[in-house]
Structures are given as C-alpha cells and as structure tokens.
Amino acid sequence: MTATVGEQLWSRCDGCAALLYRKRLRRNLDVCPECGAHARLGAPERLRQLVDPGSFAALPGRPDDVDPIGFVDVLPYPHRLTAARAGTGLPEAVVCGTARVGGNRVALAVMDFRFLGGSLGCVIGELITRTAERALADAVPLVLVTASGGARMQEGALSLMQMATVSQAVAQLREAGLLTVSVLTDPTYGGVAASFATNTDLVLAESGARMGFAGPRVIRQVTGRGLPEGFQTADFLLRHGQVDMVVQRRALRGRLVALLAAAQSGRRAVARREPARSVPHQPPGAPPAARSAESDARAGGGDARAGGGDARAGGGDARAGGGDAWETVRIARHPGRPTALDYLGTAFDGFVELHGDRLGADCPAVVGGLARLGDRHLMVVGHQKGHSTAELVARNFGMASPAGHRKALRLMRLAARLGLPVVTLVDTPGADPGVTAETQGQAAAIAENILVMSGLPVPVVAVVTGEGGSGGALALAVADRVLMLQHAVYSVISPEGCAAILWPDSSAAPQAARALRLTAPDLCALGIADDVVPEPAPAAHADPDAAGELLRRAVLAHLTPLLDVPPATLIRRRRQRFRRFGAARSGVAGAAVGVIR
C-alpha cells in the first residue's frame, strides 16, 4: 500500500493485500480499514493531517546542491539529489517551519522517507537545527516527525556530525525548559534513531512504526540469528520501555494537542510564580551558542585549538601522509594494534578501573576509570577490543552495548561533578547491533551520550586510535578536541557496508573506502579532526610503547590549553564546533524551504 499513487482509483494494502478504493483510503488517513496497516506518508500530507489549517509557515532557507566529499558510486551524488527532487517535489528530505497544533504554537520538522530514504545529511542537520533554534527564540515547543534510514553515506563523516549538531540544539531547549517531542514513523533507523528521534522529552510512536539503531538485515547478517516476532515495531518498543506511547494515526493530532496544551499550561504557571526569563528573538540561521561565543570561538582558533604551533603533536608530515584509504582501514583493524588498556598502561599513569552502569550490567567493550597524565588527574573512557580471538570475543570486538554507553556516561558525569577532564579513546567498528542491544535501547543510549557530552562543563579530548565506526564512535567523540592516530579511520559506515548498499557487491569496499574520505588527513581537511598523531613506523602495532608516548604528548598538548577555559566558555565553544558542520556545509540560503501542496 502506498500513500503516493497519484490518480489511481484503487490501491492494494501491503499488510493484508486487500484492494481498497483510493478515496476511502484517503478519508481514513491512509490507514487500511481492513487490517489497520499505516501507509507511509510524505511530509506535505503529514503536515496537512497534524497542523491547524493555514497556520504552517516554512522557515526561510533553500538548500543548494551539497557534495562535501565529491562522492561517486555508480552515480555521482548530485545526480541522486536531482532525481530525488524530481520524484518528490521537495528540495530535501525534511520540511521545516512554524505552525499551530490545536491553537498551540510550535516549531516543527517533518522528515520524508521518499527523499533518499530520509537520510540525514548536512542540509537536513542544518534545517532541523534551525527549527530548534527558532523554537528556542520563540519559546515554543519543538515537534519532530522522523522517517529515516540513517545518516547519508554520500556525505561521509560530515553526515555523522549532524547527530551531534541537532542533539545539542535539543539540549539547549531542554536547558531552557521547552518541551521537545518526537513522533516516530515508519521507518526510523541509524543516526536519526540514535540522536534527535530518541533524546527528546517525549517519544511517541505511530502505530506500526519501526525504530532501531541497526536495521533487521544488518542484525541478521552480523548475528546469524532470527528476530523475535514484531521486533523493533512500535508495540515492541513500548513493551521494552523505549517510547512513551503508541498512537493510532487518527488519534495522533489529538494526543499532540493534549501534550502541547499541558506544556503551555505549565509554562504559564511558572511565569506566574517567577519573573519571566526573556529569550531574545534571533535570526534562525544564527545559533544562540554561536552568537554568545563568537569572540570565544575566534579566540579559540589559534593557540587554544592546538596548544600553539609548537604544541601540535601531529606535525605537517603526519597530516599530509595519507596513503591509500583501504590500506589504512586494514592497518586500523590490525589485531596487534594497541588497545585502550594498552594505552592506559603506556600513555597514562595510575589507572584505576571503574565498572558498571548501575542498572544491572558491566559491558566489557568499554573500559574506564581514573588516571593521571603527568600531575593532572582525569577520567579516561575507551573502547576495548583485544588482540587474540578469545579476547576479541570476550570484549565483543569493541562494540559497546547500551550498558557500555551508559557506563561511559556515568563516568563522564562523575568527572564533571569532580571537575576532572575527560579523555576518550575511540576504537570500535560500531555499536553492538545485536537483538539484546536493540531490546535494551541501543539508539536511546547513544543519543543520550551525544546530548550530555555536548554540555559537559569540563574539557573533553577524544582520540580515535583505530576504527571510528559510525554512531558507536560518536557516542564517545563529542569533544573539544578530536585527534586521530596516523593510521586510524573515522566513518559514517564501514567500507564493506557502503559497498554492499551503493555498489553491486561488497568487493567494491576499497573503492568505497576512498570515496568515504575516512583517513586522518581527510578528517582534518573536513574540520572534523583537529590533529593527526604520528605513529612509529610502520604503524602503532610495531612499537606500542613508542605509540603510547606519542599519544601522551598529543593529549597533553591539546588538553593543557583547555584547563584554564571557564566551563561556560568550554560548552559554548564545543557547541559552536559541531554547529558549524551543518551551517558551513549545507548551502542553505534564499527562499522558503518546504511547502504544503
């Protein structure tokens, strides 16, 4: 069954195969009257169903063509964008604006799966972030309607950064006491599920919607196991505590009206009890963090960014020495490559490991605890792989479960209370994609890490030591400084995964690795990494002690200038760092984005 069949008189339901009269189906909001299956809706139709008639006003801004890494698979990326625009009539995979829902003013962003699978790229991140900033400026709730297959591979690690960009905008709304609501529609996966779809105050799931960090096909391929009945569906999510409610489409608008009215009533009650805190109106294109910290960001661009010219750990040679991307991937995965525990024994002193997420588990793929770097005490958290097959299996190959992400977050929050800097060591092919991890809320665990790290009031330095795989890596890498070892990689998806989706088969992995721009010099050129940490020749596994000393010097060089920065300034600069990944790359300008036809 489809909600976009044009002038056809009849439509066949995908759920029960019943032949349905098109006008009757439309009157029933594209829900099958026989079996209740909810057809996917495009963003314009979704808006027609949810907002008060005539109240929607699109935010200003028109997305231009964006191709930040010059990605080409069997088709150039700009050709795919052109085809998606022709097929949907939309400029991008989201429609953003302001409206009223039952008379309540809101800012809202509605995603459209028809446009490249609703994938999250720089333009999408920019538009949704601007919507959140408009909600903050107008002091109104934010409503997000999600439909996405995940981050947009064709924009490489820059698409991954949008998870943090939007999440920190949600964090600012949370800090301002403004309600945020996400409505999960079918499907919501990957980077969207592991960020703004699940880190809002309220998470509603439309009946029949599916949501998870890893998709069913990936889970079956990785685990070789069948999936439970109804796995990742709205009812499954409700039973496992991952959503607030499941709502039939016909009841969705009414439920939103009730929630928004309650939030508005609460704000009025607070305003009567306390002097009103005004939020000045700001242009939607300029983030509040950027405005308040513009001078700070400029001040942080020279010596503060890297500890001065002499303190740069990587030097020009490491930055320029890229080598072949696929060969770098192979080195990053070398079984002899130093692990987090190895570096904790060579680069740091006095490590005391702390265990447990305090909710019933201790994930072995994440290690963390107190350590010293010189005379400075700090908290170190990292992914732990292992060297032998037995170690790798015991540590789940460095793929953190939700308990691992929650343990990491517990330790980082402890560091914030104690006033200790945080250093993270990133080395994971990605988060655990297993059935148990999904059942325990993998997406929400990653989303919460990203959101909280954006506001930690202590210095955070992240070092990608091996593989930086997707949201599992970003969950430990929302930092003031991001360093990469010379032969490390950082990517939105594995080369094999990218090749399997966009090329005829996974044998194109070397070609995909080059297209993804995932090496340390690539990431520095894109502004995602700040410096390249050199490795002993030919790579870190050849001399782990020397590699540890080089990492120690690099972390000290980048951490030291941050120690005297006031907490509020640290947070402003960190948020500005990730904010620019949307604004600088999106090319949003001109006329209004999104229309209701």
Coordinates of C-alpha atoms in Angstrom, one line a residue:
M1 CA 0.0 0.0 0.0
T2 CA 1.3 3.4 -0.8
A3 CA 0.2 6.9 0.0
T4 CA 1.5 8.4 -3.2
V5 CA -0.2 6.7 -6.1
G6 CA -1.4 9.8 -7.8
E7 CA -4.7 9.4 -9.6
Q8 CA -5.1 5.7 -9.3
L9 CA -8.6 4.7 -8.2
W10 CA -7.6 1.6 -6.3
S11 CA -4.7 0.6 -4.1
R12 CA -3.6 -2.7 -2.6
C13 CA -2.7 -2.9 1.1
D14 CA 0.8 -4.1 1.8
G15 CA -0.4 -5.6 5.1
C16 CA -3.4 -7.7 4.1
A17 CA -3.4 -7.4 0.3
A18 CA -6.9 -6.1 0.3
L19 CA -7.9 -4.0 -2.8
L20 CA -9.0 -0.6 -1.4
Y21 CA -10.9 2.3 -3.0
R22 CA -8.4 5.1 -3.1
K23 CA -10.8 7.9 -1.9
R24 CA -11.9 5.7 1.0
L25 CA -8.3 5.1 2.0
R26 CA -7.5 8.8 1.8
R27 CA -10.6 9.6 4.1
N28 CA -9.2 7.0 6.5
L29 CA -5.8 8.9 6.6
D30 CA -4.1 6.2 4.5
V31 CA -4.8 3.6 7.1
C32 CA -6.2 0.3 5.8
P33 CA -9.8 -0.1 7.1
E34 CA -9.4 -3.9 6.9
C35 CA -6.2 -4.6 8.8
G36 CA -5.2 -1.2 10.2
A37 CA -1.8 -1.0 8.4
H38 CA -0.5 2.5 8.3
A39 CA 0.9 3.5 4.9
R40 CA 3.9 5.8 4.8
L41 CA 3.1 9.5 4.3
G42 CA 5.1 12.2 2.6
A43 CA 5.9 15.3 4.6
P44 CA 3.3 17.5 3.0
E45 CA 0.5 15.1 3.7
R46 CA 1.7 14.6 7.3
L47 CA 1.6 18.3 7.8
R48 CA -2.0 18.5 6.4
Q49 CA -3.0 16.0 9.0
L50 CA -1.3 17.5 12.0
V51 CA -1.3 21.3 11.9
D52 CA -4.2 23.8 12.0
P53 CA -5.3 24.7 8.5
G54 CA -3.5 27.7 7.1
S55 CA -1.1 28.0 10.1
F56 CA 2.1 26.5 8.6
A57 CA 4.8 28.9 7.6
A58 CA 8.0 27.5 6.2
L59 CA 11.3 28.6 7.6
P60 CA 13.4 30.8 5.3
G61 CA 16.2 29.0 3.5
R62 CA 16.6 27.0 0.4
P63 CA 19.0 24.1 0.1
D64 CA 21.6 24.3 -2.7
D65 CA 23.4 21.2 -4.0
V66 CA 25.8 20.0 -1.4
D67 CA 28.5 17.5 -2.3
P68 CA 31.1 18.0 0.5
I69 CA 33.4 15.0 -0.3
G70 CA 32.8 14.6 -4.1
F71 CA 31.2 11.2 -3.6
V72 CA 30.7 8.9 -6.6
D73 CA 29.5 5.3 -6.5
V74 CA 27.7 4.1 -9.6
L75 CA 26.2 7.6 -9.9
P76 CA 27.6 11.0 -8.8
Y77 CA 25.8 12.2 -5.6
P78 CA 24.4 15.3 -7.3
H79 CA 22.6 13.1 -9.8
R80 CA 20.9 11.3 -6.9
L81 CA 19.8 14.6 -5.4
T82 CA 18.3 15.8 -8.7
A83 CA 16.4 12.5 -9.1
A84 CA 15.1 12.7 -5.5
R85 CA 13.9 16.3 -6.0
A86 CA 12.1 15.4 -9.3
G87 CA 10.5 12.3 -7.7
T88 CA 9.2 14.0 -4.5
G89 CA 8.7 17.7 -5.5
L90 CA 10.7 18.6 -2.3
P91 CA 14.1 20.3 -2.1
E92 CA 15.3 17.9 0.6
A93 CA 14.2 15.1 2.9
V94 CA 12.6 17.4 5.6
V95 CA 10.0 20.2 5.7
C96 CA 10.5 22.7 8.5
G97 CA 8.5 25.6 9.8
T98 CA 6.3 27.0 12.4
A99 CA 2.6 26.3 12.9
R100 CA -0.2 25.9 15.4
V101 CA -1.5 22.5 16.5
G102 CA -4.8 22.8 18.3
G103 CA -4.0 26.5 18.7
N104 CA -0.7 25.8 20.3
R105 CA 2.3 27.4 18.7
V106 CA 5.1 25.1 17.7
A107 CA 8.2 24.8 15.6
L108 CA 8.3 21.5 13.7
A109 CA 10.4 19.5 11.3
V110 CA 8.8 16.6 9.3
M111 CA 11.0 14.1 7.5
D112 CA 10.1 12.4 4.2
F113 CA 11.4 8.9 3.6
R114 CA 10.8 9.2 -0.1
F115 CA 13.7 11.5 -0.5
L116 CA 16.9 9.3 -0.4
G117 CA 15.4 7.3 2.4
G118 CA 15.1 10.3 4.6
S119 CA 18.8 10.1 5.1
L120 CA 20.5 12.6 7.4
G121 CA 23.0 14.9 5.7
C122 CA 24.4 18.4 6.2
V123 CA 21.4 20.2 4.8
I124 CA 19.0 18.1 6.9
G125 CA 21.0 18.7 10.0
E126 CA 21.1 22.5 9.3
L127 CA 17.4 22.8 8.7
I128 CA 16.4 20.8 11.8
T129 CA 18.9 22.7 13.9
R130 CA 17.5 26.0 12.6
T131 CA 14.0 24.8 13.5
A132 CA 15.1 24.0 17.1
E133 CA 16.8 27.4 17.3
R134 CA 13.5 29.0 16.1
A135 CA 11.7 27.1 18.9
L136 CA 14.2 28.5 21.4
A137 CA 14.0 32.1 20.1
D138 CA 10.1 32.0 20.1
A139 CA 10.0 30.0 23.4
V140 CA 7.7 27.3 21.9
P141 CA 7.8 23.5 21.8
L142 CA 9.7 21.6 19.2
V143 CA 7.9 18.7 17.4
L144 CA 10.0 16.4 15.2
V145 CA 8.4 13.8 12.9
T146 CA 11.0 11.3 11.9
A147 CA 11.3 8.9 9.0
S148 CA 14.8 7.9 8.0
G149 CA 17.1 5.0 7.1
G150 CA 20.0 6.7 8.9
A151 CA 22.9 9.0 8.1
R152 CA 23.7 9.9 4.4
M153 CA 26.7 7.9 3.3
Q154 CA 27.4 10.2 0.4
E155 CA 28.4 12.9 2.8
G156 CA 30.8 10.8 4.7
A157 CA 31.6 11.6 8.4
L158 CA 30.1 15.1 8.0
S159 CA 26.7 13.4 7.9
L160 CA 27.6 11.7 11.2
M161 CA 28.4 15.0 12.8
Q162 CA 24.7 16.1 12.2
M163 CA 23.7 13.7 15.0
A164 CA 25.7 15.9 17.4
T165 CA 24.6 19.2 15.8
V166 CA 20.9 18.6 16.2
S167 CA 21.3 16.9 19.6
Q168 CA 23.0 19.9 21.1
A169 CA 20.2 22.1 19.8
V170 CA 17.7 19.8 21.6
A171 CA 19.9 20.1 24.7
Q172 CA 19.6 23.9 24.6
L173 CA 15.8 23.6 24.5
R174 CA 15.9 21.2 27.4
E175 CA 18.0 23.7 29.4
A176 CA 15.5 26.4 28.6
G177 CA 12.6 24.3 29.9
L178 CA 10.9 24.0 26.5
L179 CA 9.1 20.8 25.6
T180 CA 10.6 18.6 22.8
V181 CA 8.5 15.8 21.2
S182 CA 9.5 13.3 18.6
V183 CA 7.0 11.3 16.6
L184 CA 8.5 8.1 15.3
T185 CA 7.0 7.0 11.9
D186 CA 8.0 4.1 9.8
P187 CA 10.9 3.6 9.5
T188 CA 13.3 5.4 11.8
Y189 CA 16.8 3.9 12.0
G190 CA 20.5 4.6 12.3
G191 CA 21.8 8.0 13.1
V192 CA 18.4 9.6 13.4
A193 CA 17.2 7.0 15.8
A194 CA 20.4 7.4 17.8
S195 CA 20.1 11.1 18.2
F196 CA 17.2 13.5 18.0
A197 CA 14.5 10.9 17.5
T198 CA 15.1 9.5 21.0
N199 CA 16.7 12.2 23.0
T200 CA 13.6 14.4 23.2
D201 CA 11.4 14.8 26.3
L202 CA 8.6 12.7 24.9
V203 CA 8.8 9.9 22.2
L204 CA 5.6 8.9 20.5
A205 CA 5.5 6.1 18.0
E206 CA 2.8 5.9 15.3
S207 CA 1.1 2.5 15.2
G208 CA 3.2 0.2 13.0
A209 CA 6.3 2.3 13.0
R210 CA 9.7 0.6 13.3
M211 CA 12.7 2.1 15.1
G212 CA 16.2 0.9 16.0
F213 CA 19.9 1.7 15.7
A214 CA 20.7 -1.3 13.4
G215 CA 18.3 -2.5 10.8
P216 CA 16.9 -6.0 10.7
R217 CA 19.0 -7.0 7.7
V218 CA 22.2 -5.9 9.4
I219 CA 21.3 -7.7 12.6
R220 CA 20.6 -10.9 10.8
Q221 CA 23.9 -10.7 8.9
V222 CA 26.0 -9.9 12.0
T223 CA 24.4 -12.3 14.4
G224 CA 23.2 -15.1 12.1
R225 CA 20.1 -15.2 14.3
G226 CA 16.4 -14.9 13.6
L227 CA 14.5 -11.9 15.0
P228 CA 11.7 -12.0 17.6
E229 CA 8.1 -11.6 16.5
G230 CA 7.3 -7.9 16.0
F231 CA 11.0 -6.9 16.6
Q232 CA 11.5 -3.1 16.6
T233 CA 7.9 -2.4 15.9
A234 CA 6.0 0.3 17.9
D235 CA 4.4 -2.2 20.2
F236 CA 7.7 -4.0 20.8
L237 CA 9.3 -0.6 21.7
L238 CA 6.5 0.2 24.1
R239 CA 6.9 -3.2 25.9
H240 CA 10.6 -2.6 26.3
G241 CA 10.3 0.9 27.7
Q242 CA 11.7 2.8 24.7
V243 CA 8.7 5.0 23.8
D244 CA 6.1 6.9 25.9
M245 CA 3.1 5.8 23.9
V246 CA 1.9 4.2 20.7
V247 CA -0.7 6.2 18.9
Q248 CA -3.0 5.4 16.0
R249 CA -2.8 7.9 13.2
R250 CA -6.4 9.1 13.7
A251 CA -5.6 9.9 17.3
L252 CA -2.1 11.5 16.8
R253 CA -3.1 15.1 16.3
G254 CA -5.4 14.9 19.4
R255 CA -2.7 13.4 21.5
L256 CA -0.2 16.1 20.4
V257 CA -2.8 18.8 21.2
A258 CA -3.2 17.5 24.7
L259 CA 0.6 17.3 25.4
L260 CA 1.3 20.8 24.0
A261 CA -1.6 22.3 26.0
A262 CA -0.2 20.7 29.2
A263 CA 3.3 22.1 28.4
Q264 CA 1.8 25.6 27.7
S265 CA -0.2 25.5 31.0
G266 CA 3.0 24.6 32.9
R267 CA 5.0 27.5 31.4
R268 CA 2.2 29.9 32.3
A269 CA 2.2 28.6 35.9
V270 CA 6.0 29.0 36.2
A271 CA 5.7 32.6 34.7
R272 CA 3.2 33.5 37.4
R273 CA 5.5 32.2 40.2
E274 CA 8.8 33.7 38.9
P275 CA 9.9 36.7 36.9
A276 CA 9.8 35.8 33.2
R277 CA 13.2 35.0 31.6
S278 CA 13.0 36.5 28.2
V279 CA 14.6 34.7 25.3
P280 CA 15.6 37.4 22.7
H281 CA 14.5 36.7 19.2
Q282 CA 17.3 35.7 16.9
P283 CA 17.5 35.0 13.2
P284 CA 17.0 31.3 12.6
G285 CA 20.2 31.0 10.7
A286 CA 22.5 32.0 13.6
P287 CA 22.7 29.6 16.6
P288 CA 22.4 31.0 20.1
A289 CA 25.7 29.3 21.1
A290 CA 27.5 30.9 18.1
R291 CA 26.2 34.4 18.9
S292 CA 27.2 34.3 22.5
A293 CA 30.5 32.7 21.8
E294 CA 31.5 34.3 18.6
S295 CA 34.5 36.0 20.1
D296 CA 35.3 32.9 22.1
A297 CA 35.3 30.8 19.0
R298 CA 37.7 33.2 17.3
A299 CA 39.9 33.3 20.3
G300 CA 39.9 29.5 20.3
G301 CA 41.0 29.2 16.7
G302 CA 44.8 29.7 17.1
D303 CA 46.7 28.7 20.2
A304 CA 43.7 27.4 22.0
R305 CA 42.8 25.0 19.3
A306 CA 46.1 23.1 19.3
G307 CA 48.1 24.5 22.1
G308 CA 50.1 26.8 19.9
G309 CA 52.1 26.0 16.8
D310 CA 54.9 24.2 18.7
A311 CA 52.4 22.0 20.6
R312 CA 50.9 20.4 17.5
A313 CA 51.5 16.7 18.0
G314 CA 51.0 15.5 14.5
G315 CA 53.2 17.9 12.6
G316 CA 52.9 18.6 8.9
D317 CA 54.3 15.2 7.9
A318 CA 51.6 13.1 9.6
R319 CA 48.9 15.4 8.4
A320 CA 50.0 15.1 4.8
G321 CA 50.9 11.4 4.8
G322 CA 47.5 9.9 3.9
G323 CA 48.4 6.7 1.9
D324 CA 45.8 4.5 0.4
A325 CA 42.4 4.6 2.3
W326 CA 41.8 0.9 2.1
E327 CA 45.3 0.1 3.3
T328 CA 44.7 2.5 6.2
V329 CA 41.5 0.6 7.0
R330 CA 43.4 -2.7 7.1
I331 CA 46.1 -1.2 9.4
A332 CA 43.4 0.3 11.7
R333 CA 42.0 -3.2 12.1
H334 CA 45.3 -4.9 12.7
P335 CA 45.0 -7.3 15.7
G336 CA 48.3 -6.2 17.2
R337 CA 47.2 -2.5 17.3
P338 CA 47.4 -1.1 20.8
T339 CA 44.0 -1.2 22.7
A340 CA 42.6 1.2 25.2
L341 CA 44.0 -0.8 28.1
D342 CA 47.4 -0.9 26.4
Y343 CA 47.5 2.9 26.2
L344 CA 46.3 3.2 29.7
G345 CA 49.4 1.3 30.7
T346 CA 51.8 3.3 28.5
A347 CA 50.4 6.8 28.0
F348 CA 48.7 7.2 31.4
D349 CA 49.7 6.6 35.0
G350 CA 47.9 5.1 38.0
F351 CA 44.9 3.8 36.1
V352 CA 42.1 2.7 38.5
E353 CA 39.3 0.9 36.6
L354 CA 35.7 1.6 37.5
H355 CA 32.9 -0.8 36.5
G356 CA 29.2 -1.0 35.8
D357 CA 26.3 1.1 34.5
R358 CA 24.5 0.9 37.9
L359 CA 21.5 -0.6 36.1
G360 CA 22.5 -4.2 36.1
A361 CA 25.4 -4.7 33.7
D362 CA 29.1 -4.1 33.0
C363 CA 29.8 -4.0 29.3
P364 CA 33.4 -5.4 28.6
A365 CA 33.6 -3.5 25.3
V366 CA 34.0 -0.2 27.3
V367 CA 36.7 0.4 29.9
G368 CA 37.1 3.5 32.0
G369 CA 38.3 4.9 35.3
L370 CA 40.6 7.4 36.9
A371 CA 44.1 8.0 35.7
R372 CA 46.9 10.6 35.7
L373 CA 48.6 12.4 32.9
G374 CA 51.7 14.0 34.4
D375 CA 50.4 15.6 37.6
R376 CA 46.9 16.0 36.2
H377 CA 44.1 13.6 37.3
L378 CA 41.5 12.8 34.8
M379 CA 38.8 10.4 33.7
V380 CA 39.7 8.1 30.8
V381 CA 37.0 6.1 28.9
G382 CA 37.6 3.9 25.8
H383 CA 36.5 1.1 23.6
Q384 CA 38.4 -2.2 24.4
K385 CA 38.9 -4.8 21.7
G386 CA 41.7 -7.2 22.4
H387 CA 44.5 -9.0 20.4
S388 CA 43.6 -12.7 20.5
T389 CA 40.4 -14.3 19.2
A390 CA 39.4 -15.1 22.7
E391 CA 39.9 -11.5 23.9
L392 CA 38.1 -10.1 20.9
V393 CA 35.1 -12.3 21.5
A394 CA 35.1 -11.6 25.3
R395 CA 35.2 -7.9 24.6
N396 CA 32.6 -8.2 21.8
F397 CA 35.2 -6.8 19.3
G398 CA 34.9 -3.4 21.0
M399 CA 31.2 -3.0 20.1
A400 CA 29.5 -1.4 23.1
S401 CA 26.1 -2.5 24.3
P402 CA 23.7 0.1 25.8
A403 CA 25.2 -0.8 29.2
G404 CA 28.6 0.2 27.8
H405 CA 27.4 3.6 26.7
R406 CA 25.6 4.1 30.0
K407 CA 28.8 3.2 31.9
A408 CA 30.7 5.7 29.9
L409 CA 28.2 8.4 30.5
R410 CA 28.1 7.6 34.3
L411 CA 31.9 8.1 34.4
M412 CA 31.8 11.3 32.4
R413 CA 29.1 12.7 34.6
L414 CA 31.2 11.8 37.7
A415 CA 34.2 13.6 36.1
A416 CA 32.0 16.7 35.6
R417 CA 31.0 16.6 39.3
L418 CA 34.6 16.2 40.4
G419 CA 35.9 18.9 38.0
L420 CA 38.2 16.3 36.1
P421 CA 39.0 16.5 32.4
V422 CA 37.8 13.6 30.2
V423 CA 39.9 11.7 27.7
T424 CA 38.2 9.2 25.4
L425 CA 39.9 6.5 23.3
V426 CA 37.8 5.6 20.3
D427 CA 38.3 2.2 18.6
T428 CA 35.2 0.4 17.5
P429 CA 33.7 -0.9 14.3
G430 CA 30.4 0.4 15.6
A431 CA 27.9 -0.1 18.4
D432 CA 26.6 -3.6 19.2
P433 CA 24.0 -4.5 16.5
G434 CA 22.6 -7.5 18.4
V435 CA 19.0 -8.3 19.3
T436 CA 19.7 -7.8 23.0
A437 CA 21.3 -4.4 22.4
E438 CA 18.3 -3.2 20.4
T439 CA 15.9 -4.6 23.0
Q440 CA 17.8 -2.6 25.8
G441 CA 17.6 0.7 23.9
Q442 CA 20.8 1.0 21.9
A443 CA 19.6 4.0 19.9
A444 CA 18.5 5.9 23.0
A445 CA 21.7 5.1 24.9
I446 CA 23.9 6.6 22.1
A447 CA 21.5 9.6 21.8
E448 CA 21.8 10.4 25.5
N449 CA 25.6 10.2 25.4
I450 CA 25.7 12.6 22.4
L451 CA 23.3 15.0 24.1
V452 CA 25.0 15.0 27.5
M453 CA 28.6 15.3 26.2
S454 CA 27.6 18.5 24.3
G455 CA 27.1 20.1 27.7
L456 CA 29.8 18.6 29.9
P457 CA 31.4 21.5 31.9
V458 CA 34.9 20.0 31.8
P459 CA 37.5 19.7 29.0
V460 CA 37.0 16.7 26.7
V461 CA 39.6 15.3 24.4
A462 CA 38.8 12.4 22.1
V463 CA 41.4 10.3 20.3
V464 CA 40.4 7.9 17.5
T465 CA 43.1 5.2 17.9
G466 CA 41.9 2.6 15.4
E467 CA 38.4 2.3 14.0
G468 CA 35.9 5.1 14.5
G469 CA 32.8 3.4 13.4
S470 CA 29.5 5.4 13.0
G471 CA 27.3 6.4 16.0
G472 CA 29.2 4.0 18.2
A473 CA 32.3 6.1 17.8
L474 CA 30.5 9.5 18.0
A475 CA 29.0 8.4 21.4
L476 CA 32.5 9.0 22.8
A477 CA 33.7 11.7 20.5
V478 CA 31.6 14.8 21.2
A479 CA 34.7 16.7 22.4
D480 CA 36.5 20.0 22.5
R481 CA 39.4 18.4 20.5
V482 CA 39.3 15.3 18.3
L483 CA 42.6 13.7 17.5
M484 CA 43.3 10.8 15.1
L485 CA 46.2 8.5 15.1
Q486 CA 48.0 8.5 11.8
H487 CA 46.6 5.2 10.7
A488 CA 43.1 5.5 12.2
V489 CA 39.9 5.9 10.3
Y490 CA 36.6 7.6 11.2
S491 CA 33.5 7.0 9.1
V492 CA 29.7 7.1 8.9
I493 CA 29.7 3.4 7.7
S494 CA 32.2 0.7 7.1
P495 CA 33.5 0.5 3.5
E496 CA 32.0 -3.0 3.2
G497 CA 28.6 -1.8 4.3
C498 CA 28.8 1.2 2.0
A499 CA 29.8 -1.0 -1.0
A500 CA 27.0 -3.5 -0.3
I501 CA 24.4 -0.8 -0.4
L502 CA 25.7 1.5 -3.2
W503 CA 27.8 -0.8 -5.4
P504 CA 26.9 -4.1 -6.9
D505 CA 28.6 -6.1 -4.1
S506 CA 31.0 -5.7 -1.2
S507 CA 34.0 -6.4 -3.3
A508 CA 34.0 -2.7 -4.0
A509 CA 35.0 -2.0 -0.4
P510 CA 38.4 -0.5 -1.4
Q511 CA 36.6 1.9 -3.8
A512 CA 34.1 2.8 -1.1
A513 CA 36.9 3.5 1.4
R514 CA 38.4 6.0 -0.9
A515 CA 35.0 7.6 -1.6
L516 CA 34.1 8.0 2.1
R517 CA 37.1 10.2 2.9
L518 CA 37.8 8.4 6.2
T519 CA 41.5 8.8 6.8
A520 CA 43.0 11.1 9.4
P521 CA 44.2 13.7 6.8
D522 CA 40.8 13.6 5.2
L523 CA 39.0 14.2 8.5
C524 CA 41.4 17.1 9.3
A525 CA 40.7 18.6 5.9
L526 CA 37.0 18.4 6.6
G527 CA 37.5 20.1 10.1
I528 CA 36.2 17.0 12.0
A529 CA 39.6 16.2 13.4
D530 CA 42.0 18.8 14.9
D531 CA 45.3 17.0 14.5
V532 CA 47.0 13.8 13.4
V533 CA 49.0 11.9 16.0
P534 CA 52.1 10.3 14.4
E535 CA 52.8 6.6 14.8
P536 CA 56.1 4.7 14.9
A537 CA 57.0 3.2 11.6
P538 CA 55.4 1.3 10.0
A539 CA 52.4 1.7 12.4
A540 CA 51.5 1.6 16.1
H541 CA 51.5 -2.2 16.4
A542 CA 55.2 -2.3 15.6
D543 CA 56.1 -0.4 18.8
P544 CA 53.3 0.0 21.3
D545 CA 55.4 1.8 23.9
A546 CA 56.5 4.4 21.4
A547 CA 52.9 4.8 20.2
G548 CA 51.8 5.3 23.8
E549 CA 54.4 8.1 24.3
L550 CA 53.3 9.9 21.1
L551 CA 49.7 9.7 22.2
R552 CA 50.6 11.0 25.7
R553 CA 52.4 14.1 24.2
A554 CA 49.5 14.8 21.8
V555 CA 46.8 14.6 24.6
L556 CA 48.8 16.9 26.8
A557 CA 49.4 19.4 24.0
H558 CA 45.7 19.6 23.3
L559 CA 44.4 19.3 26.8
T560 CA 46.6 21.8 28.6
P561 CA 45.2 24.9 26.9
L562 CA 41.7 23.8 27.8
L563 CA 42.3 23.5 31.5
D564 CA 42.0 27.3 32.1
V565 CA 38.9 27.8 30.0
P566 CA 35.8 28.6 32.1
P567 CA 33.2 25.9 32.0
A568 CA 30.5 28.1 30.3
T569 CA 33.0 29.0 27.6
L570 CA 34.0 25.4 27.1
I571 CA 30.4 24.4 26.4
R572 CA 29.8 27.4 24.1
R573 CA 32.9 26.6 22.0
R574 CA 32.1 22.9 21.9
R575 CA 28.6 23.5 20.7
Q576 CA 29.9 26.0 18.1
R577 CA 32.4 23.4 16.9
F578 CA 29.6 21.0 16.0
R579 CA 27.2 23.7 14.9
R580 CA 29.4 24.7 12.0
F581 CA 29.2 21.2 10.5
G582 CA 25.7 22.0 9.4
A583 CA 25.9 25.7 8.7
A584 CA 29.2 25.7 6.9
R585 CA 28.5 22.8 4.6
S586 CA 24.8 23.0 3.9
G587 CA 24.5 25.8 1.4
V588 CA 21.1 26.8 2.9
A589 CA 20.0 30.2 1.6
G590 CA 17.3 32.0 -0.3
A591 CA 13.6 31.2 -0.4
A592 CA 11.5 29.2 2.0
V593 CA 12.1 25.5 2.5
G594 CA 9.2 23.2 2.0
V595 CA 5.6 23.8 1.0
I596 CA 2.3 22.1 1.7
R597 CA 0.7 21.2 -1.6

